[in-house]
């Protein structure tokens, strides 16, 4: 009954083009933001931060990044893990080389560096498409991980070959290092997620987003109406890698603290983020969040049910989890190729007419 | 025709200007296949120019040459008095040439509004950083272009389906949306590749009306390919007839209709 657009008249094109055209949605969104910023930091504990919220937020940034490339611009990439590694190592090198500069700036700069690397590996997309492009990005994935293992300069010649985030503060509050409070980690990630989602939404609803989608839907027609395919594809790679790089930097500096590149940013990571956007919904910012939430929460939930509730051994539960994730991806690809975001859209459309659907 | 460079006014009061685009001795080959063989013709400012011919005559190839999609091996394309160098299609679009396709080439995943907005790309100037912030100039530009697009949407009577994803629309409406997208670019020259293929009589009448209105109201020069002879003869000011990659006729509909070679090509002729 509350969920109506009737009576909510739009009198300008700005109002008509806004992200949440329905008032109820707008209010819900502001409440969500207020709770996320104003309430959660006070009640969060280590378990919720480390097991659920922080990984969810970071993966959401990575998923938004990949969604821009795959969902909006239609360029399939399997190099997400590699690009996250670029973000992580760029952040590490910046943190250790310029310790007096704020970590927040380092994270953004890590995104910029990753964007440049992304453009470099995006160059093949000008000649190859689809499956073959996926293989080319796969090469990027393996090459980057190999590079960070091979060249000691990247990990500052440390004996273990790992990189560990030094302790850094923002306004006197520690945000990286072993003694960081749960709420500080959460808040840093939340700020980046909010900013990234806002930027991504603005880009995708405007001219840039339309050129990306035009290239995705029909590249020949896009070129005929004035889209420069070179520019469209490379900007997609740049913006996508920028977000993925930020996610990688946060994943290393704020979430894990120390990283062994092959383990953390391997091919599994690429697939995980790809699954997130497939389940969440290609070409949707909301879908990126939904997919990230799903893939982060489901293992936690399953573990609680299978191990905590039913008393199964941990290893069986872990295997079972893989089976369920694999099955769900098949189910989603067959039944709802547009993912959770589409289910959400359909639900909203139904709700708009409820309780008199005719 | 002798009335080459002078302007004249048609019976229904439209002004036809000088030569806008000239195709000079165009030859296009695909390997050993000669798709277009030494064809010359011109398109004049403000006219509706039809290209007709049997299947496989090279009409669509000709349109592709004009829109920069194919580069001819021989011959020159002269646009507004200047010889056009080889250029990518998006550069051609920036010069003010828009087109529709024989098989609809819309962006299926986007709404009608987004499709038509994409047509205005050549008029969008703000950089990506401005757009990412969505304030000031970027927003003003979006609103300004939205207004322009709404004019086109009104003009083509597709207000009701503005926010519908294109994939859900029936064929006739898709053709109209494609025309809207091409018109949104405010082209100087509009190329229509079989705008009425697969339509019923009513839809054809609608489409003919839109084509005439576009030409009349915006003064857009139109080059179209069409198989429906009734439509072609009624709409166009001049007609080029092609057969097997060669030009076999050029002139007003009446001249073309009485051309023996054209009649032979269409009706077939006994070879002896």
Short mmCIF file of N, CA, C and O in Angstrom, two decimals, chain A residues 13-14 16-17 198-199 202-203 205-218 220-229 235 239 349, chain B residues 67 69 88-90 93-94 99 101 105-110 114 117-119 121-122 124 128 131-134 139 142-143 146-147 150 163 181:
data_model
loop_
_atom_site.label_atom_id
_atom_site.label_comp_id
_atom_site.label_asym_id
_atom_site.label_seq_id
_atom_site.Cartn_x
_atom_site.Cartn_y
_atom_site.Cartn_z
N UNK A 13 13.13 16.87 -15.59
CA UNK A 13 13.84 15.69 -16.09
C UNK A 13 14.86 15.21 -15.08
O UNK A 13 15.21 14.04 -15.05
N UNK A 14 15.35 16.11 -14.23
CA UNK A 14 16.29 15.69 -13.19
C UNK A 14 15.59 14.71 -12.24
O UNK A 14 16.12 13.67 -11.90
N UNK A 16 12.98 12.96 -12.90
CA UNK A 16 12.60 11.76 -13.62
C UNK A 16 13.78 10.81 -13.76
O UNK A 16 13.61 9.60 -13.85
N UNK A 17 14.99 11.37 -13.79
CA UNK A 17 16.15 10.53 -14.02
C UNK A 17 16.83 10.07 -12.75
O UNK A 17 17.91 9.50 -12.81
N UNK A 198 28.28 5.35 -5.61
CA UNK A 198 27.74 6.61 -6.10
C UNK A 198 28.38 7.00 -7.45
O UNK A 198 27.68 7.33 -8.40
N UNK A 199 29.70 6.88 -7.52
CA UNK A 199 30.38 7.19 -8.78
C UNK A 199 29.93 6.25 -9.90
O UNK A 199 29.65 6.67 -11.02
N UNK A 202 26.46 7.09 -11.14
CA UNK A 202 26.45 8.28 -11.99
C UNK A 202 27.00 7.99 -13.37
O UNK A 202 26.49 8.48 -14.37
N UNK A 203 28.07 7.21 -13.40
CA UNK A 203 28.67 6.91 -14.71
C UNK A 203 27.73 6.06 -15.54
O UNK A 203 27.58 6.28 -16.73
N UNK A 205 24.46 5.74 -15.44
CA UNK A 205 23.18 6.28 -15.90
C UNK A 205 23.35 7.39 -16.92
O UNK A 205 22.39 7.83 -17.51
N UNK A 206 24.57 7.84 -17.12
CA UNK A 206 24.80 8.95 -18.04
C UNK A 206 25.36 8.51 -19.39
O UNK A 206 25.22 7.34 -19.78
N UNK A 207 25.99 9.45 -20.05
CA UNK A 207 26.50 9.20 -21.40
C UNK A 207 27.48 8.03 -21.43
O UNK A 207 27.40 7.18 -22.31
N UNK A 208 28.40 8.01 -20.47
CA UNK A 208 29.41 6.95 -20.46
C UNK A 208 28.76 5.57 -20.39
O UNK A 208 29.11 4.67 -21.14
N UNK A 209 27.80 5.45 -19.46
CA UNK A 209 27.10 4.17 -19.32
C UNK A 209 26.40 3.77 -20.60
O UNK A 209 26.41 2.60 -20.99
N UNK A 210 25.80 4.75 -21.26
CA UNK A 210 25.09 4.41 -22.49
C UNK A 210 26.06 3.97 -23.59
O UNK A 210 25.74 3.06 -24.36
N UNK A 211 27.24 4.59 -23.66
CA UNK A 211 28.19 4.12 -24.68
C UNK A 211 28.64 2.70 -24.35
O UNK A 211 28.75 1.86 -25.24
N UNK A 212 28.86 2.41 -23.06
CA UNK A 212 29.26 1.04 -22.68
C UNK A 212 28.18 0.05 -23.08
O UNK A 212 28.47 -0.98 -23.69
N UNK A 213 26.94 0.37 -22.73
CA UNK A 213 25.86 -0.58 -23.02
C UNK A 213 25.65 -0.72 -24.52
O UNK A 213 25.29 -1.79 -25.01
N UNK A 214 25.86 0.37 -25.25
CA UNK A 214 25.71 0.30 -26.71
C UNK A 214 26.74 -0.67 -27.28
O UNK A 214 26.43 -1.51 -28.13
N UNK A 215 27.98 -0.57 -26.79
CA UNK A 215 29.03 -1.48 -27.24
C UNK A 215 28.67 -2.93 -26.88
O UNK A 215 28.86 -3.85 -27.65
N UNK A 216 28.10 -3.10 -25.68
CA UNK A 216 27.72 -4.44 -25.23
C UNK A 216 26.63 -5.03 -26.12
O UNK A 216 26.72 -6.16 -26.58
N UNK A 217 25.58 -4.22 -26.38
CA UNK A 217 24.42 -4.77 -27.07
C UNK A 217 24.64 -4.95 -28.56
O UNK A 217 24.15 -5.90 -29.15
N UNK A 218 25.32 -4.03 -29.20
CA UNK A 218 25.55 -4.16 -30.64
C UNK A 218 26.66 -3.21 -31.04
O UNK A 218 26.43 -2.03 -31.24
N UNK A 220 28.49 -2.84 -33.70
CA UNK A 220 28.49 -2.24 -35.03
C UNK A 220 27.57 -1.02 -35.07
O UNK A 220 27.96 0.06 -35.52
N UNK A 221 26.35 -1.21 -34.55
CA UNK A 221 25.41 -0.09 -34.52
C UNK A 221 25.95 1.04 -33.66
O UNK A 221 25.79 2.22 -33.98
N UNK A 222 26.62 0.69 -32.58
CA UNK A 222 27.18 1.71 -31.69
C UNK A 222 28.18 2.58 -32.45
O UNK A 222 28.16 3.80 -32.34
N UNK A 223 29.02 1.93 -33.24
CA UNK A 223 30.02 2.70 -33.96
C UNK A 223 29.36 3.60 -35.01
O UNK A 223 29.79 4.73 -35.24
N UNK A 224 28.31 3.08 -35.64
CA UNK A 224 27.62 3.86 -36.67
C UNK A 224 26.99 5.13 -36.10
O UNK A 224 26.92 6.15 -36.77
N UNK A 225 26.54 5.08 -34.82
CA UNK A 225 25.92 6.29 -34.29
C UNK A 225 26.92 7.17 -33.57
O UNK A 225 26.54 8.14 -32.95
N UNK A 226 28.18 6.85 -33.63
CA UNK A 226 29.18 7.79 -33.14
C UNK A 226 29.93 7.37 -31.90
O UNK A 226 30.62 8.19 -31.30
N UNK A 227 29.82 6.10 -31.49
CA UNK A 227 30.62 5.64 -30.35
C UNK A 227 32.00 5.26 -30.86
O UNK A 227 32.12 4.50 -31.82
N UNK A 228 33.01 5.81 -30.22
CA UNK A 228 34.37 5.41 -30.54
C UNK A 228 34.66 4.13 -29.76
O UNK A 228 34.81 4.17 -28.54
N UNK A 229 34.73 2.97 -30.43
CA UNK A 229 34.84 1.71 -29.69
C UNK A 229 36.12 1.63 -28.86
O UNK A 229 36.11 1.07 -27.76
N UNK A 235 37.85 2.93 -21.59
CA UNK A 235 37.34 3.58 -20.37
C UNK A 235 36.68 2.55 -19.48
O UNK A 235 36.79 2.61 -18.26
N UNK A 239 37.84 2.24 -15.67
CA UNK A 239 36.96 2.46 -14.52
C UNK A 239 36.79 1.17 -13.72
O UNK A 239 36.87 1.16 -12.49
N UNK A 349 7.91 -4.63 -8.96
CA UNK A 349 6.83 -4.37 -9.90
C UNK A 349 5.52 -4.96 -9.38
O UNK A 349 4.46 -4.34 -9.49
N UNK B 67 27.99 5.46 -45.27
CA UNK B 67 28.11 5.61 -43.81
C UNK B 67 29.50 5.23 -43.31
O UNK B 67 29.73 5.18 -42.10
N UNK B 69 31.14 2.47 -43.47
CA UNK B 69 31.33 1.11 -42.96
C UNK B 69 32.23 0.30 -43.88
O UNK B 69 33.01 -0.52 -43.44
N UNK B 88 36.70 6.05 -40.01
CA UNK B 88 35.90 5.08 -39.26
C UNK B 88 34.45 5.56 -39.18
O UNK B 88 34.20 6.78 -39.21
N UNK B 89 33.51 4.63 -39.06
CA UNK B 89 32.09 5.01 -39.03
C UNK B 89 31.75 6.06 -37.98
O UNK B 89 30.92 6.93 -38.22
N UNK B 90 32.41 6.01 -36.79
CA UNK B 90 32.01 6.98 -35.77
C UNK B 90 32.41 8.39 -36.15
O UNK B 90 31.78 9.36 -35.74
N UNK B 93 29.73 9.56 -38.44
CA UNK B 93 28.57 9.96 -37.64
C UNK B 93 28.74 11.38 -37.13
O UNK B 93 27.80 12.17 -37.10
N UNK B 94 29.98 11.70 -36.73
CA UNK B 94 30.22 13.05 -36.20
C UNK B 94 30.07 14.12 -37.27
O UNK B 94 29.84 15.28 -36.96
N UNK B 99 22.04 6.68 -39.68
CA UNK B 99 21.39 5.66 -40.50
C UNK B 99 20.58 4.68 -39.65
O UNK B 99 20.76 4.58 -38.44
N UNK B 101 19.10 0.46 -39.92
CA UNK B 101 19.57 -0.79 -40.52
C UNK B 101 18.42 -1.61 -41.07
O UNK B 101 17.28 -1.48 -40.64
N UNK B 105 18.94 -2.79 -35.61
CA UNK B 105 20.16 -2.87 -34.80
C UNK B 105 20.01 -1.96 -33.59
O UNK B 105 20.77 -1.01 -33.42
N UNK B 106 19.01 -2.23 -32.77
CA UNK B 106 18.84 -1.44 -31.55
C UNK B 106 19.61 -2.09 -30.42
O UNK B 106 20.04 -3.23 -30.52
N UNK B 107 19.75 -1.34 -29.31
CA UNK B 107 20.42 -1.90 -28.13
C UNK B 107 19.34 -2.54 -27.27
O UNK B 107 18.64 -1.88 -26.51
N UNK B 108 19.21 -3.86 -27.39
CA UNK B 108 18.07 -4.58 -26.83
C UNK B 108 17.97 -4.46 -25.32
O UNK B 108 16.89 -4.50 -24.76
N UNK B 109 19.10 -4.35 -24.65
CA UNK B 109 19.06 -4.34 -23.20
C UNK B 109 18.69 -2.99 -22.60
O UNK B 109 18.53 -2.87 -21.39
N UNK B 110 18.58 -1.97 -23.43
CA UNK B 110 18.33 -0.63 -22.90
C UNK B 110 16.90 -0.20 -23.19
O UNK B 110 16.26 -0.71 -24.09
N UNK B 114 16.81 5.37 -23.39
CA UNK B 114 18.27 5.26 -23.44
C UNK B 114 18.77 5.07 -24.86
O UNK B 114 19.80 5.60 -25.25
N UNK B 117 18.58 8.39 -26.47
CA UNK B 117 19.62 9.25 -25.89
C UNK B 117 21.00 8.89 -26.45
O UNK B 117 21.84 9.77 -26.66
N UNK B 118 21.23 7.61 -26.69
CA UNK B 118 22.51 7.21 -27.27
C UNK B 118 22.71 7.86 -28.63
O UNK B 118 23.83 8.18 -29.01
N UNK B 119 21.59 8.07 -29.33
CA UNK B 119 21.68 8.73 -30.63
C UNK B 119 22.24 10.13 -30.54
O UNK B 119 22.75 10.67 -31.52
N UNK B 121 24.79 11.04 -28.81
CA UNK B 121 26.19 10.97 -28.37
C UNK B 121 27.07 12.03 -29.00
O UNK B 121 27.91 12.63 -28.34
N UNK B 122 26.86 12.25 -30.30
CA UNK B 122 27.76 13.18 -30.99
C UNK B 122 27.59 14.60 -30.48
O UNK B 122 28.38 15.48 -30.80
N UNK B 124 27.25 15.19 -27.10
CA UNK B 124 27.63 15.18 -25.68
C UNK B 124 29.10 15.59 -25.55
O UNK B 124 29.96 15.01 -26.20
N UNK B 128 34.35 12.40 -18.55
CA UNK B 128 33.89 11.35 -17.68
C UNK B 128 33.89 11.75 -16.21
O UNK B 128 33.04 11.31 -15.45
N UNK B 131 30.79 13.62 -15.38
CA UNK B 131 29.64 12.72 -15.32
C UNK B 131 29.63 11.92 -14.04
O UNK B 131 28.59 11.65 -13.46
N UNK B 132 30.82 11.49 -13.61
CA UNK B 132 30.89 10.68 -12.40
C UNK B 132 30.39 11.46 -11.19
O UNK B 132 29.82 10.90 -10.28
N UNK B 133 30.58 12.79 -11.22
CA UNK B 133 30.12 13.61 -10.10
C UNK B 133 28.66 13.99 -10.26
O UNK B 133 27.99 14.30 -9.28
N UNK B 134 28.18 14.01 -11.51
CA UNK B 134 26.76 14.29 -11.78
C UNK B 134 26.32 15.63 -11.25
O UNK B 134 25.28 15.77 -10.64
N UNK B 139 25.02 17.44 -15.56
CA UNK B 139 23.58 17.31 -15.37
C UNK B 139 22.82 18.23 -16.33
O UNK B 139 21.82 17.82 -16.92
N UNK B 142 22.77 16.62 -19.65
CA UNK B 142 21.83 15.50 -19.68
C UNK B 142 20.40 16.01 -19.86
O UNK B 142 19.65 15.51 -20.68
N UNK B 143 20.05 17.03 -19.10
CA UNK B 143 18.69 17.56 -19.16
C UNK B 143 18.42 18.20 -20.52
O UNK B 143 17.37 17.98 -21.13
N UNK B 146 18.00 15.53 -22.97
CA UNK B 146 16.73 14.85 -22.72
C UNK B 146 15.58 15.62 -23.34
O UNK B 146 14.68 15.03 -23.96
N UNK B 147 15.61 16.94 -23.23
CA UNK B 147 14.56 17.75 -23.84
C UNK B 147 14.52 17.54 -25.35
O UNK B 147 13.45 17.38 -25.94
N UNK B 150 13.04 14.22 -26.06
CA UNK B 150 11.60 14.18 -25.86
C UNK B 150 10.86 14.77 -27.06
O UNK B 150 9.77 14.33 -27.41
N UNK B 163 9.90 4.15 -21.44
CA UNK B 163 10.75 3.45 -20.46
C UNK B 163 10.73 1.93 -20.64
O UNK B 163 11.24 1.21 -19.79
N UNK B 181 16.23 7.05 -32.94
CA UNK B 181 17.63 7.11 -32.54
C UNK B 181 18.47 7.82 -33.59
O UNK B 181 19.34 8.63 -33.27
#
